Short mmCIF file of C-alpha atoms and ligand atoms in Angstrom, two decimals:
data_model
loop_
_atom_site.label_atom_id
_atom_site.label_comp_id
_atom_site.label_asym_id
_atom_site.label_seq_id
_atom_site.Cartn_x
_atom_site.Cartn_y
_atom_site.Cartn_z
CA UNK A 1 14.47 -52.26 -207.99
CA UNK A 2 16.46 -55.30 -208.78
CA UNK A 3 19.01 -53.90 -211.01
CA UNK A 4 22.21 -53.85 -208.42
CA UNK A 5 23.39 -50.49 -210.50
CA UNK A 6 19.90 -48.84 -209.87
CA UNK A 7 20.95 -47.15 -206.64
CA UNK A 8 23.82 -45.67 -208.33
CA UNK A 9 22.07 -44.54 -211.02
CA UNK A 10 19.46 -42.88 -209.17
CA UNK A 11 22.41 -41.44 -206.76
CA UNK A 12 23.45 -39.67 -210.33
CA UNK A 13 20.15 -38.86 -210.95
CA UNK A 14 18.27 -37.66 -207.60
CA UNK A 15 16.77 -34.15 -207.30
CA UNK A 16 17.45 -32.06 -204.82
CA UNK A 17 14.52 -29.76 -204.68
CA UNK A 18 12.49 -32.80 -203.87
CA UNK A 19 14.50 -34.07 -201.05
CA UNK A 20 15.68 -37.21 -203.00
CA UNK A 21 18.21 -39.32 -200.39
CA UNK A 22 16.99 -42.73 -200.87
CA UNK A 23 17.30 -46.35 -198.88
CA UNK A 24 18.04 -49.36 -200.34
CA UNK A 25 19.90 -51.95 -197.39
CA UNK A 26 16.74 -54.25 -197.14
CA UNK A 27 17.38 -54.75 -193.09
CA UNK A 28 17.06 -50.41 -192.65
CA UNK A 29 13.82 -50.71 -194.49
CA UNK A 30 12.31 -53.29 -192.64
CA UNK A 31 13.12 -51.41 -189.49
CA UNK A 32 11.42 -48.41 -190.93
CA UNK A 33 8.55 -50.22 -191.97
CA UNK A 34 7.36 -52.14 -188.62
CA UNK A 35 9.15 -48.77 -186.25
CA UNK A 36 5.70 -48.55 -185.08
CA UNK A 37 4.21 -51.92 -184.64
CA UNK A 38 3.17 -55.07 -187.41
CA UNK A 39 1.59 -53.64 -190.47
CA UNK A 40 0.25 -57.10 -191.19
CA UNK A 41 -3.50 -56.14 -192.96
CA UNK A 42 -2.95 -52.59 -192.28
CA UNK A 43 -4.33 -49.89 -194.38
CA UNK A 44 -0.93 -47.71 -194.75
CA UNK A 45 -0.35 -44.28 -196.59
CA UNK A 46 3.45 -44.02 -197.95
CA UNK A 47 4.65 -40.46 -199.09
CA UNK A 48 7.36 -40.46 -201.22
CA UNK A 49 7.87 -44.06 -202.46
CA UNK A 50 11.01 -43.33 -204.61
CA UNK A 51 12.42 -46.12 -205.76
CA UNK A 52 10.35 -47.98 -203.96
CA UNK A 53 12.56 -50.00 -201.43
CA UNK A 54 10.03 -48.47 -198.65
CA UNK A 55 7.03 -49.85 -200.38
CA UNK A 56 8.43 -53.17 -201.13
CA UNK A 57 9.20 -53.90 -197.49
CA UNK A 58 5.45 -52.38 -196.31
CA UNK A 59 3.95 -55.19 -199.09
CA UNK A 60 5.95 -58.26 -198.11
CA UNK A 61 5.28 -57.64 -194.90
CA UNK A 62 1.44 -57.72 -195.14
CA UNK A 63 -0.32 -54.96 -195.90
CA UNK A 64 -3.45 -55.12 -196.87
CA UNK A 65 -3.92 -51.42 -199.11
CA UNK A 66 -1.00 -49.36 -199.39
CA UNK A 67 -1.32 -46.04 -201.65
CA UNK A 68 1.83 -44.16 -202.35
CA UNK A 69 2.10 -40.40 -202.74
CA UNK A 70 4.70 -39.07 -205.27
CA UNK A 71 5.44 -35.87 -206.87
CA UNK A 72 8.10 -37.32 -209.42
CA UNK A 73 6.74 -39.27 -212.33
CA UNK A 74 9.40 -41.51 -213.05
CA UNK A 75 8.68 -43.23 -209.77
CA UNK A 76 5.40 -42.93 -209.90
CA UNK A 77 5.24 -44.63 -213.50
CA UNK A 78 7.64 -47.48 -212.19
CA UNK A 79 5.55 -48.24 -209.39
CA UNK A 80 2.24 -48.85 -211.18
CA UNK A 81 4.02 -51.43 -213.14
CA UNK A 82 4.41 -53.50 -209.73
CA UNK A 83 1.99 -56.63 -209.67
CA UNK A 84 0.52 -55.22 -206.75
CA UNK A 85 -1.01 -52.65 -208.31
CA UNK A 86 -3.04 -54.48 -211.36
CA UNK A 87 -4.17 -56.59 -208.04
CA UNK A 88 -5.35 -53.26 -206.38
CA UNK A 89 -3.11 -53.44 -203.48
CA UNK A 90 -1.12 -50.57 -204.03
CA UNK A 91 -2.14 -47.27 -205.70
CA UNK A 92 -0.16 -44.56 -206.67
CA UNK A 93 -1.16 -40.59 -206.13
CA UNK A 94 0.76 -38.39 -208.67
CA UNK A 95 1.38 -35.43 -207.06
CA UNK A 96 2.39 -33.18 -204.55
CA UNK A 97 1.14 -34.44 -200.60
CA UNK A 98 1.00 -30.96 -199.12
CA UNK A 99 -1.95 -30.02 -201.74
CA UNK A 100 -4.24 -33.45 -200.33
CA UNK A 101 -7.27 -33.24 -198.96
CA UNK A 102 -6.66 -35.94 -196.72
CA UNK A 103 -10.63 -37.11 -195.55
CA UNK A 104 -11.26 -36.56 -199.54
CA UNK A 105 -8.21 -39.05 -200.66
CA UNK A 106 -9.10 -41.21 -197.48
CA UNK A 107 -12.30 -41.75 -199.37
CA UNK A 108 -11.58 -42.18 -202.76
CA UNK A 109 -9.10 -44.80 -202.21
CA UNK A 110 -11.48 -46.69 -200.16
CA UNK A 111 -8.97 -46.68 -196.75
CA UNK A 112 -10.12 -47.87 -193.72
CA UNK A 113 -9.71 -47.17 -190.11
CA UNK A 114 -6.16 -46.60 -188.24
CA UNK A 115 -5.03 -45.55 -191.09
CA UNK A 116 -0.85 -45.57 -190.43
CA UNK A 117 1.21 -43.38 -192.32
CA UNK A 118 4.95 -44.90 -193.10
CA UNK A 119 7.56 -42.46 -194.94
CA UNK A 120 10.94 -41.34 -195.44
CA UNK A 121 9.77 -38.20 -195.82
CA UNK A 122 11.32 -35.38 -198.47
CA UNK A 123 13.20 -33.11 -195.68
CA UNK A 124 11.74 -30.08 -197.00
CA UNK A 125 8.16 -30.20 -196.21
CA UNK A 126 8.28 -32.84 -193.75
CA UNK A 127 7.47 -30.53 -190.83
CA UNK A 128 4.05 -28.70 -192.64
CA UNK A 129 2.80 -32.22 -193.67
CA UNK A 130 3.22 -33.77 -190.01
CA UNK A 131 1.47 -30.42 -188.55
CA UNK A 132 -1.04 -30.99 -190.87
CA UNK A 133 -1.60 -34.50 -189.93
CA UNK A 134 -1.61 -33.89 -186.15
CA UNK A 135 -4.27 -31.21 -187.33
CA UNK A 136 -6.96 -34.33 -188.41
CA UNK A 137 -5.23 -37.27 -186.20
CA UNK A 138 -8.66 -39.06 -185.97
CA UNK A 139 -8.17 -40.38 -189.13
CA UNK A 140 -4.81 -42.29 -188.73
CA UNK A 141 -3.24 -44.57 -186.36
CA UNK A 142 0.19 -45.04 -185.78
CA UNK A 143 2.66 -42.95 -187.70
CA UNK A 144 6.47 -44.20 -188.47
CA UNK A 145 8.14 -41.22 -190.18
CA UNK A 146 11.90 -40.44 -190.88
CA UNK A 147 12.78 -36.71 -190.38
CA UNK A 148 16.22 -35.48 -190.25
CA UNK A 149 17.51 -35.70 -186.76
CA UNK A 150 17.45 -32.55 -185.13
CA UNK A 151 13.19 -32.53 -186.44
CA UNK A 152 13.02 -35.65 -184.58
CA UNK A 153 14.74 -34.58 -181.61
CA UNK A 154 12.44 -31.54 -181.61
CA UNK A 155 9.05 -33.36 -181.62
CA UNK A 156 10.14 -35.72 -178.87
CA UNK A 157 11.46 -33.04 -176.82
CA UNK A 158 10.38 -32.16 -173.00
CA UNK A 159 10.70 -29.45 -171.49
CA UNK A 160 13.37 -27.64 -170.15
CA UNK A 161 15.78 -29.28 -172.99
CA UNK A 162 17.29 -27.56 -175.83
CA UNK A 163 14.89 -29.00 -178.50
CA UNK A 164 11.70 -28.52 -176.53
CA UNK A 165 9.17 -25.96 -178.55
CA UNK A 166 6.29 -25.44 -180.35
CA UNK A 167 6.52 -28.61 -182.34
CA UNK A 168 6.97 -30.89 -179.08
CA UNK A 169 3.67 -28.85 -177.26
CA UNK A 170 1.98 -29.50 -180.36
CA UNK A 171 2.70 -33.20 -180.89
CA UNK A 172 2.30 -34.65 -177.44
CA UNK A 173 -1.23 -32.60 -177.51
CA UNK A 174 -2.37 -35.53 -179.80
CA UNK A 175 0.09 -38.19 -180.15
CA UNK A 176 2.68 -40.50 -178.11
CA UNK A 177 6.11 -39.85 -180.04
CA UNK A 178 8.64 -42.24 -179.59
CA UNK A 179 12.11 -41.74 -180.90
CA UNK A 180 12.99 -44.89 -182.63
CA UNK A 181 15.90 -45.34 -183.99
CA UNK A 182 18.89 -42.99 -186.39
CA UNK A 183 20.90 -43.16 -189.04
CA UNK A 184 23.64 -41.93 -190.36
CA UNK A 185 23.77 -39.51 -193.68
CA UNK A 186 26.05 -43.08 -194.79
CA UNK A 187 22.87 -44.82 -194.76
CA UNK A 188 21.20 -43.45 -197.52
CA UNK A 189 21.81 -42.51 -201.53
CA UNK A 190 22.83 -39.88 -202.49
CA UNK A 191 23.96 -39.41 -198.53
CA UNK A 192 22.41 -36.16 -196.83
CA UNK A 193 24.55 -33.40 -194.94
CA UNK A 194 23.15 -34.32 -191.57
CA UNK A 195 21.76 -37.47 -189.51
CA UNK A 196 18.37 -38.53 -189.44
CA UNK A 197 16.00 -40.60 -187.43
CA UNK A 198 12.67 -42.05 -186.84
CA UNK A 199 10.00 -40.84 -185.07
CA UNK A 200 7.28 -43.52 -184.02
CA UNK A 201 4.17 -41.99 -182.76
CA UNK A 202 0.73 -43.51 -181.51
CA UNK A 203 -2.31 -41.12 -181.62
CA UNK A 204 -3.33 -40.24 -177.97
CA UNK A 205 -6.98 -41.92 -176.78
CA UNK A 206 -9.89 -39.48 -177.12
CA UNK A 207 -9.94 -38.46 -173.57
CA UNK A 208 -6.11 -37.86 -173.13
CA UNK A 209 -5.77 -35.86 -176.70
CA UNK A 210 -6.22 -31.68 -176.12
CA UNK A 211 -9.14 -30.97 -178.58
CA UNK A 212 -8.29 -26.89 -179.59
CA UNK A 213 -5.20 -27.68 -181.24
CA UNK A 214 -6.16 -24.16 -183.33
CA UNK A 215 -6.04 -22.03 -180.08
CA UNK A 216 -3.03 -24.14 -179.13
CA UNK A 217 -1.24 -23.46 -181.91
CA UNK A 218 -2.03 -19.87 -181.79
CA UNK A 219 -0.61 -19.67 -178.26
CA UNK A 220 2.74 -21.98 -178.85
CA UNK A 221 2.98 -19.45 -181.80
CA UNK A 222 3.34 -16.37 -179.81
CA UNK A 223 4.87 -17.53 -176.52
CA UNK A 224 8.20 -19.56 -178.59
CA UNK A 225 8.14 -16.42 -181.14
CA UNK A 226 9.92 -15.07 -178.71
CA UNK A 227 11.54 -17.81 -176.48
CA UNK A 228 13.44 -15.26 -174.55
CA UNK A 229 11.06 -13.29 -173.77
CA UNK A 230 8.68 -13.94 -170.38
CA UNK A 231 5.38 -14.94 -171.10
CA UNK A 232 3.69 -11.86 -170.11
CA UNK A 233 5.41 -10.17 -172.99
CA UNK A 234 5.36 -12.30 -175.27
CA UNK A 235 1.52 -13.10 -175.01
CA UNK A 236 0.94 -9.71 -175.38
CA UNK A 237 -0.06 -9.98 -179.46
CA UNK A 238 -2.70 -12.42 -178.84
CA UNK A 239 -4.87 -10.49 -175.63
CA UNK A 240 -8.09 -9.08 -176.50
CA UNK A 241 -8.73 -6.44 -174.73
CA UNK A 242 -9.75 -6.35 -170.70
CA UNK A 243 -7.89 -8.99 -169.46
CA UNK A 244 -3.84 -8.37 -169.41
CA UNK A 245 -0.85 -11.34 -169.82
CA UNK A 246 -0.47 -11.24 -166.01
CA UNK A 247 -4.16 -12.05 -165.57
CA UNK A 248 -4.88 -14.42 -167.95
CA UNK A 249 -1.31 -16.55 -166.51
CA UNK A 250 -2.27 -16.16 -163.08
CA UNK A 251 -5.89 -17.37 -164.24
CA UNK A 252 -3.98 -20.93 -164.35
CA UNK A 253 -1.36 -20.55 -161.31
CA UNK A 254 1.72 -19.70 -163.98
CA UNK A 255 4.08 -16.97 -162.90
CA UNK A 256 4.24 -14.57 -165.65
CA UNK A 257 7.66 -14.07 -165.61
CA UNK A 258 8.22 -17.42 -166.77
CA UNK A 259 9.64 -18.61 -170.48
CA UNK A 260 7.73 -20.40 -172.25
CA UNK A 261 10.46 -23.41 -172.75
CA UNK A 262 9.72 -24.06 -168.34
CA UNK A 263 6.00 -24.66 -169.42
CA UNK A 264 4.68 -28.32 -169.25
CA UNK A 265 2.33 -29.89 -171.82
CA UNK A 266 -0.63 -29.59 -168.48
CA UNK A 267 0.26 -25.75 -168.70
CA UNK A 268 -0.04 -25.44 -172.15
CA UNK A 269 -3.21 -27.21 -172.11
CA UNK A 270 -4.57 -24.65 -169.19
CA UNK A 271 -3.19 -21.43 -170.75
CA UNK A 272 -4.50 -21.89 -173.95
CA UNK A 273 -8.25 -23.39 -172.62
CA UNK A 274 -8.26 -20.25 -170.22
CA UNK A 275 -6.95 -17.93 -173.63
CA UNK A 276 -9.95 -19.49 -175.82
CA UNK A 277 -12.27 -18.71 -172.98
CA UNK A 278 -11.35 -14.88 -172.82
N1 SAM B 1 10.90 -43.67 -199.84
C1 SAM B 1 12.10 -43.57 -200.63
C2 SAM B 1 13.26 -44.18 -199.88
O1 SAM B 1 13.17 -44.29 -198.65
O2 SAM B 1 14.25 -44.53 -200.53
C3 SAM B 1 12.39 -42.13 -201.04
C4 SAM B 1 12.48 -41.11 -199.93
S1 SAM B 1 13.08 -39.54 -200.44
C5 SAM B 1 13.74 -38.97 -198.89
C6 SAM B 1 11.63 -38.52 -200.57
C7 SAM B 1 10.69 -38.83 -201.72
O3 SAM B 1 9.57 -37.92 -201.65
C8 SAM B 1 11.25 -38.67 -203.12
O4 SAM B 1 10.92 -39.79 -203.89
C9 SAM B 1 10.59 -37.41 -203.69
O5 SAM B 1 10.41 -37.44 -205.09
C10 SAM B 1 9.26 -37.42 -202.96
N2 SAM B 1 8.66 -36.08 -202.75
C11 SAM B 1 9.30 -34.89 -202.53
N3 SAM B 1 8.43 -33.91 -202.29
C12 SAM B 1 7.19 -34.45 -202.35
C13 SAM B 1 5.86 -33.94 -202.19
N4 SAM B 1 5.66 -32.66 -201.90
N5 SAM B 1 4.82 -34.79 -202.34
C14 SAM B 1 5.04 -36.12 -202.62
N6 SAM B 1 6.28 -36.66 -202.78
C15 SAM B 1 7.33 -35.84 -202.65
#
């Protein structure tokens, strides 16, 4: 976008329903960009290109394939007019990223391995696309993603804080998250009603990643469905029969009348390995 009235006309012009705040300050996208490390010959998937500001920064600074998911066709159309895409370094996906088969797409558009995954992501299905992709993170590599803030603050969370949940158990199962940096609603056009940040994450070595992130998400699932609850109520819905809450906790040395906020990513590990084993 080189037009200096093209962020104000696409401030007139964003949709809502798609989550359209976009970025155009050159130095805030290069910070998004590299948030998790050089992309210099990386393979990258962007969702959401936009505009394109995102994209621009991820090309000049050296990737090798980037592919770009977007649902809205203007910006799809404007992107595979970029000279980078006659010379097959960027491709565009029309459509909507929550439908992808990711190993399928990996494949078509020839992708290699540590694949990284760089977005501003559209606020309203940024959670169920992450969850997916911490669902299959053998494919990718590092992950730089913008979430609003309080998202952010809940996937980095530990326990014991106010943010700490199912999302945080779930994400340091399989990856390192790293809070990188926020910005204001100011930052971006048309500005959104609440802060956002970035969330840099590395994908956890195959011996330190928990492999039954099903069963784990099961058990997060019922013990933060109801957070107030103690654990030996709460896990009630998911017992088979024979073996009660109180037996099944004790199983792994956790006092049953315990929430499940107290419970470390080690005990969530052990609870649910103990629950699959029933
Ligand atoms: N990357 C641009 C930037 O930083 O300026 C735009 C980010 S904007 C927050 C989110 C983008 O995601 C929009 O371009 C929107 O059209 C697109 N989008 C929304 N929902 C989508 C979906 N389900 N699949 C793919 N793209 C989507």
């Amino acid at each position: 976008m080189t037009d200096d009235k093209a962020p104000e006309l696409l401030r007139a012009t964003a949709n809502k329903k798609l989550g359209q705040h976009f970025l155009f300050d050159p130095d805030i996208l290069k910070r998004v960009a590299l948030a998790g490390g050089p992309v210099d010959g990386a393979d990258v998937i962007e969702i959401g290109p936009g505009p394109g500001g995102l994209t621009r920064a991820l090309l000049d600074n050296g990737v090798r394939k980037l592919v770009c998911v977007e649902m809205d066709d203007r910006f799809a159309e404007a992107l595979l007019s970029w000279p980078e895409a006659s010379q097959r370094r960027l491709a565009v996906h029309k459509g909507d990223a929550t439908a992808i088969d990711w190993p399928a797409f990996i494949d078509e558009h020839g992708l290699g391995q540590n694949i990284k995954i760089v977005a501003n992501l559209p606020y309203n299905v940024g959670t169920p696309l992450f969850v997916g992709w911490l669902n299959q993170m053998s494919l990718f590599g590092t992950m730089s993603l913008m979430f609003q803030k309080e998202v952010a603050q809940r996937i980095c969370a530990k326990p014991g804080s106010n943010h700490y949940g199912r999302l945080a158990v779930l994400s340091y199962a399989v990856i390192e998250p790293r809070m990188a940096f926020t910005l204001p609603p100011g930052a971006f056009k048309p500005p959104p009603k609440v802060a956002s940040a970035v969330v840099s994450a590395k994908p956890l070595a195959e011996d330190k990643a928990y492999p039954h992130l099903d069963a784990l998400q099961t058990v997060t699932a019922a013990a933060f469905g109801q957070r107030r609850k103690m654990l030996r109520a709460s896990l009630k819905q998911i017992m088979t029969q024979g073996t009660t809450t109180e037996q099944l906790l004790e199983s792994v040395s956790i006092d049953p009348t315990r929430r499940a906020e107290t419970l470390s990513q080690q005990e969530f590990r052990d609870l649910t390995t103990a629950w699959k084993a029933l």
